[in-house]
PDB file of C-alpha atoms in Angstrom:
ATOM      1  CA  UNK A   1      91.383 216.214 114.281  1.00 54.00           C
ATOM      2  CA  UNK A   2      93.767 213.722 112.627  1.00 60.00           C
ATOM      3  CA  UNK A   3      92.021 210.087 112.584  1.00 55.00           C
ATOM      4  CA  UNK A   4      95.106 208.201 112.963  1.00 55.00           C
ATOM      5  CA  UNK A   5      95.258 210.129 116.713  1.00 62.00           C
ATOM      6  CA  UNK A   6      92.431 209.321 117.540  1.00 61.00           C
ATOM      7  CA  UNK A   7      92.740 205.621 117.062  1.00 60.00           C
ATOM      8  CA  UNK A   8      95.794 205.171 117.673  1.00 62.00           C
ATOM      9  CA  UNK A   9      97.541 202.922 114.716  1.00 65.00           C
ATOM     10  CA  UNK A  10      94.611 202.550 113.080  1.00 65.00           C
ATOM     11  CA  UNK A  11      95.467 202.466 108.673  1.00 70.00           C
ATOM     12  CA  UNK A  12      92.385 204.783 107.685  1.00 70.00           C
ATOM     13  CA  UNK A  13      93.394 203.058 104.049  1.00 79.00           C
ATOM     14  CA  UNK A  14      91.580 199.650 105.081  1.00 78.00           C
ATOM     15  CA  UNK A  15      89.329 202.320 108.133  1.00 76.00           C
ATOM     16  CA  UNK A  16      88.375 203.680 103.746  1.00 84.00           C
ATOM     17  CA  UNK A  17      87.786 200.059 102.604  1.00 85.00           C
ATOM     18  CA  UNK A  18      85.124 199.243 105.639  1.00 85.00           C
ATOM     19  CA  UNK A  19      83.607 202.607 104.497  1.00 86.00           C
ATOM     20  CA  UNK A  20      83.540 201.634 100.975  1.00 90.00           C
ATOM     21  CA  UNK A  21      81.619 198.135 101.525  1.00 89.00           C
ATOM     22  CA  UNK A  22      79.254 199.667 103.910  1.00 89.00           C
ATOM     23  CA  UNK A  23      78.433 202.364 101.944  1.00 91.00           C
ATOM     24  CA  UNK A  24      77.618 199.754  98.748  1.00 93.00           C
ATOM     25  CA  UNK A  25      75.538 197.397 101.165  1.00 90.00           C
ATOM     26  CA  UNK A  26      73.504 199.879 103.145  1.00 89.00           C
ATOM     27  CA  UNK A  27      70.695 198.762 101.718  1.00 88.00           C
ATOM     28  CA  UNK A  28      71.323 195.110 103.019  1.00 88.00           C
ATOM     29  CA  UNK A  29      71.903 195.945 106.061  1.00 87.00           C
ATOM     30  CA  UNK A  30      69.129 198.119 106.582  1.00 85.00           C
ATOM     31  CA  UNK A  31      67.195 195.157 106.232  1.00 85.00           C
ATOM     32  CA  UNK A  32      68.930 193.382 109.107  1.00 87.00           C
ATOM     33  CA  UNK A  33      66.949 196.006 110.946  1.00 85.00           C
ATOM     34  CA  UNK A  34      63.745 193.408 110.037  1.00 87.00           C
ATOM     35  CA  UNK A  35      66.101 190.447 110.878  1.00 88.00           C
ATOM     36  CA  UNK A  36      63.523 190.337 113.988  1.00 88.00           C
ATOM     37  CA  UNK A  37      60.350 190.628 112.658  1.00 90.00           C
ATOM     38  CA  UNK A  38      61.077 187.775 110.713  1.00 90.00           C
ATOM     39  CA  UNK A  39      62.588 185.618 112.827  1.00 92.00           C
ATOM     40  CA  UNK A  40      58.929 185.799 114.676  1.00 92.00           C
ATOM     41  CA  UNK A  41      57.230 185.307 111.777  1.00 93.00           C
ATOM     42  CA  UNK A  42      59.207 182.598 110.707  1.00 93.00           C
ATOM     43  CA  UNK A  43      58.693 181.095 114.232  1.00 94.00           C
ATOM     44  CA  UNK A  44      55.344 180.948 114.581  1.00 94.00           C
ATOM     45  CA  UNK A  45      54.554 179.566 110.413  1.00 96.00           C
ATOM     46  CA  UNK A  46      56.556 176.561 111.700  1.00 95.00           C
ATOM     47  CA  UNK A  47      55.066 176.074 114.933  1.00 95.00           C
ATOM     48  CA  UNK A  48      51.254 175.932 112.757  1.00 96.00           C
ATOM     49  CA  UNK A  49      53.292 173.812 109.853  1.00 96.00           C
ATOM     50  CA  UNK A  50      53.908 172.105 112.695  1.00 96.00           C
ATOM     51  CA  UNK A  51      50.832 171.225 114.305  1.00 96.00           C
ATOM     52  CA  UNK A  52      49.138 171.019 111.230  1.00 96.00           C
ATOM     53  CA  UNK A  53      51.324 168.355 110.334  1.00 96.00           C
ATOM     54  CA  UNK A  54      50.485 166.697 113.545  1.00 95.00           C
ATOM     55  CA  UNK A  55      46.288 167.412 112.955  1.00 95.00           C
ATOM     56  CA  UNK A  56      47.042 165.442 109.687  1.00 95.00           C
ATOM     57  CA  UNK A  57      48.452 162.338 111.335  1.00 94.00           C
ATOM     58  CA  UNK A  58      45.832 162.177 114.003  1.00 94.00           C
ATOM     59  CA  UNK A  59      43.521 162.560 111.398  1.00 94.00           C
ATOM     60  CA  UNK A  60      45.324 159.542 109.554  1.00 94.00           C
ATOM     61  CA  UNK A  61      45.582 157.092 113.505  1.00 93.00           C
ATOM     62  CA  UNK A  62      43.558 158.756 115.678  1.00 91.00           C
ATOM     63  CA  UNK A  63      44.960 159.551 118.894  1.00 89.00           C
ATOM     64  CA  UNK A  64      45.240 155.800 119.749  1.00 89.00           C
ATOM     65  CA  UNK A  65      47.137 154.735 116.988  1.00 80.00           C
ATOM     66  CA  UNK A  66      44.305 152.448 115.956  1.00 83.00           C
ATOM     67  CA  UNK A  67      41.126 154.556 114.829  1.00 89.00           C
ATOM     68  CA  UNK A  68      41.674 157.705 111.871  1.00 92.00           C
ATOM     69  CA  UNK A  69      41.321 156.950 108.033  1.00 94.00           C
ATOM     70  CA  UNK A  70      43.906 153.485 109.051  1.00 94.00           C
ATOM     71  CA  UNK A  71      41.214 152.053 111.197  1.00 93.00           C
ATOM     72  CA  UNK A  72      38.767 153.250 109.337  1.00 94.00           C
ATOM     73  CA  UNK A  73      40.158 150.967 105.588  1.00 95.00           C
ATOM     74  CA  UNK A  74      41.344 148.376 108.925  1.00 94.00           C
ATOM     75  CA  UNK A  75      37.192 147.517 109.908  1.00 95.00           C
ATOM     76  CA  UNK A  76      36.500 147.526 106.100  1.00 96.00           C
ATOM     77  CA  UNK A  77      39.515 145.436 104.965  1.00 96.00           C
ATOM     78  CA  UNK A  78      38.523 143.555 108.240  1.00 96.00           C
ATOM     79  CA  UNK A  79      34.451 143.131 106.969  1.00 96.00           C
ATOM     80  CA  UNK A  80      35.358 142.516 103.318  1.00 96.00           C
ATOM     81  CA  UNK A  81      37.405 139.546 105.605  1.00 96.00           C
ATOM     82  CA  UNK A  82      34.512 137.833 106.914  1.00 97.00           C
ATOM     83  CA  UNK A  83      32.184 138.301 104.031  1.00 97.00           C
ATOM     84  CA  UNK A  84      34.903 136.481 101.956  1.00 97.00           C
ATOM     85  CA  UNK A  85      35.455 133.382 104.543  1.00 97.00           C
ATOM     86  CA  UNK A  86      30.942 133.480 105.064  1.00 97.00           C
ATOM     87  CA  UNK A  87      32.015 133.501 100.376  1.00 97.00           C
ATOM     88  CA  UNK A  88      33.664 130.443 100.883  1.00 97.00           C
ATOM     89  CA  UNK A  89      32.045 128.875 103.324  1.00 97.00           C
ATOM     90  CA  UNK A  90      28.547 129.055 100.724  1.00 96.00           C
ATOM     91  CA  UNK A  91      30.446 128.123  98.195  1.00 97.00           C
ATOM     92  CA  UNK A  92      31.934 124.678  99.375  1.00 97.00           C
ATOM     93  CA  UNK A  93      28.610 124.161 100.301  1.00 97.00           C
ATOM     94  CA  UNK A  94      26.935 124.568  96.124  1.00 96.00           C
ATOM     95  CA  UNK A  95      29.725 122.538  95.191  1.00 96.00           C
ATOM     96  CA  UNK A  96      29.137 119.680  97.341  1.00 96.00           C
ATOM     97  CA  UNK A  97      25.426 120.158  95.974  1.00 96.00           C
ATOM     98  CA  UNK A  98      26.558 119.596  92.416  1.00 95.00           C
ATOM     99  CA  UNK A  99      28.709 117.305  93.401  1.00 95.00           C
ATOM    100  CA  UNK A 100      25.582 115.327  95.319  1.00 96.00           C
ATOM    101  CA  UNK A 101      22.892 116.603  91.683  1.00 95.00           C
ATOM    102  CA  UNK A 102      25.435 114.105  89.796  1.00 93.00           C
ATOM    103  CA  UNK A 103      24.737 111.174  91.476  1.00 95.00           C
ATOM    104  CA  UNK A 104      20.936 111.555  90.736  1.00 94.00           C
ATOM    105  CA  UNK A 105      19.780 110.858  87.294  1.00 92.00           C
ATOM    106  CA  UNK A 106      18.916 113.615  85.093  1.00 93.00           C
ATOM    107  CA  UNK A 107      20.479 116.256  86.863  1.00 95.00           C
ATOM    108  CA  UNK A 108      23.795 116.873  85.342  1.00 94.00           C
ATOM    109  CA  UNK A 109      22.469 119.659  83.700  1.00 95.00           C
ATOM    110  CA  UNK A 110      21.344 121.502  86.830  1.00 95.00           C
ATOM    111  CA  UNK A 111      24.558 119.676  88.671  1.00 96.00           C
ATOM    112  CA  UNK A 112      26.885 122.072  86.136  1.00 96.00           C
ATOM    113  CA  UNK A 113      25.166 125.190  86.162  1.00 96.00           C
ATOM    114  CA  UNK A 114      26.024 124.223  90.168  1.00 96.00           C
ATOM    115  CA  UNK A 115      29.497 123.915  90.010  1.00 96.00           C
ATOM    116  CA  UNK A 116      29.453 127.023  87.097  1.00 96.00           C
ATOM    117  CA  UNK A 117      28.073 129.004  89.795  1.00 96.00           C
ATOM    118  CA  UNK A 118      30.304 127.947  91.959  1.00 96.00           C
ATOM    119  CA  UNK A 119      33.835 129.029  90.522  1.00 96.00           C
ATOM    120  CA  UNK A 120      31.815 132.536  89.433  1.00 96.00           C
ATOM    121  CA  UNK A 121      31.605 132.858  93.243  1.00 96.00           C
ATOM    122  CA  UNK A 122      34.935 132.090  93.807  1.00 96.00           C
ATOM    123  CA  UNK A 123      36.607 134.319  91.331  1.00 96.00           C
ATOM    124  CA  UNK A 124      34.694 137.006  92.535  1.00 96.00           C
ATOM    125  CA  UNK A 125      35.076 135.817  96.357  1.00 97.00           C
ATOM    126  CA  UNK A 126      39.038 135.727  95.145  1.00 97.00           C
ATOM    127  CA  UNK A 127      38.696 139.582  94.495  1.00 97.00           C
ATOM    128  CA  UNK A 128      37.339 140.375  97.077  1.00 97.00           C
ATOM    129  CA  UNK A 129      39.991 138.742  99.584  1.00 97.00           C
ATOM    130  CA  UNK A 130      41.918 140.909  96.964  1.00 97.00           C
ATOM    131  CA  UNK A 131      41.016 144.470  97.942  1.00 97.00           C
ATOM    132  CA  UNK A 132      40.611 142.908 101.556  1.00 96.00           C
ATOM    133  CA  UNK A 133      44.535 142.891 101.687  1.00 97.00           C
ATOM    134  CA  UNK A 134      45.216 145.911  99.766  1.00 97.00           C
ATOM    135  CA  UNK A 135      42.976 148.084 101.828  1.00 96.00           C
ATOM    136  CA  UNK A 136      45.121 146.369 104.815  1.00 95.00           C
ATOM    137  CA  UNK A 137      48.491 147.025 103.199  1.00 96.00           C
ATOM    138  CA  UNK A 138      47.169 150.652 102.612  1.00 96.00           C
ATOM    139  CA  UNK A 139      45.770 151.251 106.324  1.00 94.00           C
ATOM    140  CA  UNK A 140      50.020 150.044 107.069  1.00 94.00           C
ATOM    141  CA  UNK A 141      51.409 153.134 104.637  1.00 95.00           C
ATOM    142  CA  UNK A 142      49.303 155.299 106.289  1.00 94.00           C
ATOM    143  CA  UNK A 143      50.069 154.385 109.267  1.00 93.00           C
ATOM    144  CA  UNK A 144      53.608 155.265 108.560  1.00 95.00           C
ATOM    145  CA  UNK A 145      53.291 158.082 107.128  1.00 96.00           C
ATOM    146  CA  UNK A 146      50.802 159.030 110.139  1.00 95.00           C
ATOM    147  CA  UNK A 147      54.280 157.780 112.126  1.00 94.00           C
ATOM    148  CA  UNK A 148      56.526 160.120 109.719  1.00 96.00           C
ATOM    149  CA  UNK A 149      54.329 163.166 109.846  1.00 96.00           C
ATOM    150  CA  UNK A 150      54.423 163.522 113.572  1.00 95.00           C
ATOM    151  CA  UNK A 151      58.264 163.755 113.653  1.00 96.00           C
ATOM    152  CA  UNK A 152      58.430 166.250 111.673  1.00 96.00           C
ATOM    153  CA  UNK A 153      55.159 167.846 112.698  1.00 96.00           C
ATOM    154  CA  UNK A 154      57.791 167.852 116.815  1.00 96.00           C
ATOM    155  CA  UNK A 155      60.428 168.674 114.637  1.00 96.00           C
ATOM    156  CA  UNK A 156      58.849 171.701 113.008  1.00 96.00           C
ATOM    157  CA  UNK A 157      57.605 172.840 117.153  1.00 95.00           C
ATOM    158  CA  UNK A 158      60.696 172.308 117.969  1.00 95.00           C
ATOM    159  CA  UNK A 159      62.397 174.625 115.615  1.00 94.00           C
ATOM    160  CA  UNK A 160      59.843 177.184 115.390  1.00 93.00           C
ATOM    161  CA  UNK A 161      60.670 177.863 119.546  1.00 92.00           C
ATOM    162  CA  UNK A 162      64.590 177.161 118.594  1.00 92.00           C
ATOM    163  CA  UNK A 163      63.894 180.407 116.540  1.00 90.00           C
ATOM    164  CA  UNK A 164      61.258 182.262 119.265  1.00 87.00           C
ATOM    165  CA  UNK A 165      64.101 180.821 121.303  1.00 88.00           C
ATOM    166  CA  UNK A 166      66.935 182.542 118.980  1.00 81.00           C
ATOM    167  CA  UNK A 167      64.861 186.433 119.648  1.00 77.00           C
ATOM    168  CA  UNK A 168      64.924 186.668 123.042  1.00 74.00           C
TER     169      UNK A 168
END
């Protein structure tokens, strides 16, 4: 039987080229049969990674956007700010007592120590205020990171769902 008669005007040299390509790439073509299993596994992994990313976002900002690690940092920053306010009032009282003590004869020594204590406490209070501000800044960054993780999670889940749909 002549292949040209069977397929019409088929160029047998082109057919030979196709057979040669198939023969040379037999292993690659055989692996194509594994593609559905690979896509299914990829889909499952992407969905899992997406859910993990979304879970990490919840850990950072909670379900309400204000709890989690961000909420804990905001709470700590708020507590530090309250301590700073209280210490600032105490420092003002000590400074006032030092000023009054300077007006009393023979009280310059104790008044000077009160002034030194006031300055020292003021430096520490300033550092606490800076710490509170840094914590609030970190909380804001955590909120941004959580938002990004949540969006990444959505994209991964969506891509996994699309990959699974490709197999259907």
